[in-house]
C-alpha positions as a printed NumPy array, in Angstrom:
array([[  8.093,  -7.765,  20.795],
       [  9.197,  -6.113,  17.77 ],
       [  7.489,  -3.425,  16.037],
       [  7.468,  -1.233,  12.866],
       [  6.646,   2.296,  13.665],
       [  5.542,   4.882,  11.182],
       [  4.334,   8.141,  12.749],
       [  3.192,  11.054,  10.894],
       [  2.389,  14.834,  11.938],
       [ -0.316,  17.236,  11.495],
       [  0.482,  20.973,  10.715],
       [ -1.991,  23.758,  10.789],
       [ -1.995,  26.043,   7.727],
       [ -2.532,  29.661,   8.476],
       [ -5.224,  31.323,   6.231],
       [ -4.187,  34.786,   7.501],
       [ -7.454,  36.529,   7.98 ],
       [ -9.555,  33.296,   9.072],
       [-10.402,  32.809,  12.676],
       [-11.481,  29.177,  12.413],
       [ -7.997,  27.813,  13.283],
       [ -7.257,  27.138,   9.434],
       [ -6.873,  24.137,   7.609],
       [ -4.645,  21.073,   8.556],
       [ -2.3  ,  19.121,   6.252],
       [ -0.268,  15.968,   7.11 ],
       [  3.245,  14.932,   6.307],
       [  5.496,  12.242,   7.696],
       [  7.7  ,  14.151,  10.535],
       [  9.712,  11.308,  11.722],
       [ 11.87 ,   8.599,   9.784],
       [ 10.688,   4.831,  10.167],
       [ 12.249,   2.807,  12.585],
       [ 12.533,  -0.88 ,  12.967],
       [ 13.637,  -2.66 ,  16.36 ],
       [ 15.407,  -5.811,  15.525],
       [ 15.76 ,  -8.085,  18.436],
       [ 17.79 , -11.216,  17.635],
       [ 19.48 , -14.095,  19.968],
       [ 23.381, -13.341,  20.524],
       [ 25.407, -15.46 ,  18.224],
       [ 28.985, -15.489,  17.105],
       [ 28.297, -13.227,  14.059],
       [ 29.547,  -9.733,  14.755],
       [ 27.626,  -8.364,  11.648],
       [ 24.946,  -6.34 ,  13.48 ],
       [ 27.623,  -4.835,  15.915],
       [ 30.299,  -3.984,  13.601],
       [ 27.67 ,  -2.107,  11.245],
       [ 26.498,   0.075,  14.017],
       [ 30.236,   0.599,  15.196],
       [ 31.179,   1.671,  11.509],
       [ 28.381,   4.224,  11.849],
       [ 29.624,   5.711,  15.026],
       [ 33.149,   6.054,  13.531],
       [ 31.645,   7.911,  10.681],
       [ 31.568,   5.331,   8.297],
       [ 27.602,   5.333,   7.443],
       [ 26.674,   2.204,   5.24 ],
       [ 23.282,   2.578,   4.095],
       [ 21.68 ,  -0.659,   3.301],
       [ 18.303,  -1.97 ,   1.765],
       [ 16.607,  -4.863,   3.488],
       [ 13.573,  -7.106,   3.874],
       [ 11.422,  -8.136,   6.701],
       [  9.411, -11.124,   6.219],
       [  6.64 , -12.297,   8.691],
       [  6.135, -16.149,   8.564],
       [  2.681, -17.845,   9.403],
       [  2.444, -20.773,  11.607],
       [  3.593, -23.035,   8.694],
       [  6.552, -21.234,   8.186],
       [  5.13 , -19.687,   4.831],
       [  5.586, -16.022,   4.18 ],
       [  2.628, -13.859,   5.09 ],
       [  3.737, -10.536,   4.849],
       [  6.861,  -8.733,   3.888],
       [  8.371,  -5.116,   3.977],
       [ 11.312,  -3.536,   2.223],
       [ 13.024,  -0.951,   3.933],
       [ 15.5  ,   1.336,   2.026],
       [ 18.536,   3.594,   2.799],
       [ 18.83 ,   2.022,   6.4  ],
       [ 21.391,   2.525,   8.928],
       [ 21.891,   1.217,  12.793],
       [ 20.987,   4.08 ,  14.923],
       [ 21.345,   2.217,  18.197],
       [ 22.471,  -1.167,  19.411],
       [ 21.949,  -2.654,  22.681],
       [ 23.725,  -5.647,  23.992],
       [ 22.368,  -8.361,  26.191],
       [ 21.645,  -8.243,  29.872],
       [ 24.726,  -9.68 ,  31.597],
       [ 22.761, -11.677,  34.382],
       [ 24.226, -15.336,  34.996],
       [ 21.52 , -16.07 ,  37.341],
       [ 18.583, -16.85 ,  34.809],
       [ 17.986, -18.997,  31.87 ],
       [ 16.973, -16.506,  29.55 ],
       [ 18.391, -16.372,  25.755],
       [ 20.656, -13.217,  25.435],
       [ 19.32 , -10.988,  23.002],
       [ 20.845,  -8.027,  21.317],
       [ 18.736,  -5.199,  20.024],
       [ 19.351,  -3.013,  16.645],
       [ 17.293,  -0.019,  16.004],
       [ 17.336,   0.578,  12.357],
       [ 16.458,   4.059,  10.961],
       [ 15.533,   4.12 ,   7.485],
       [ 14.244,   6.577,   4.883],
       [ 11.188,   4.202,   4.254],
       [  9.333,   1.135,   4.735],
       [  7.028,  -0.224,   1.981],
       [  4.475,  -2.826,   2.931],
       [  5.016,  -5.265,  -0.426],
       [  2.726,  -8.294,   0.4  ]])
């Protein structure tokens, strides 16, 4: 299962002399992450993008995530900006089953915007 995760944090504002615990404000405390899981193919694009980051060559990209309905039409679209791969996981190397080999790429970005 793939998920978009956005988290916020509430911070307490001290009012000095007040004893009611102060007011609260919210702010984004973590950068958004998208967990992309795709079937392994001959393409090395995702793997090479992550490997370049590990070697200090951060290539930030903007991308689109499109959710399709049952008929194949676009249902929802998100745009992520200034993204880079922060984690890559290869497939399980087990030859006993018939499962599809899946690789996972965690994409960390500065923002995710719901467009439609």
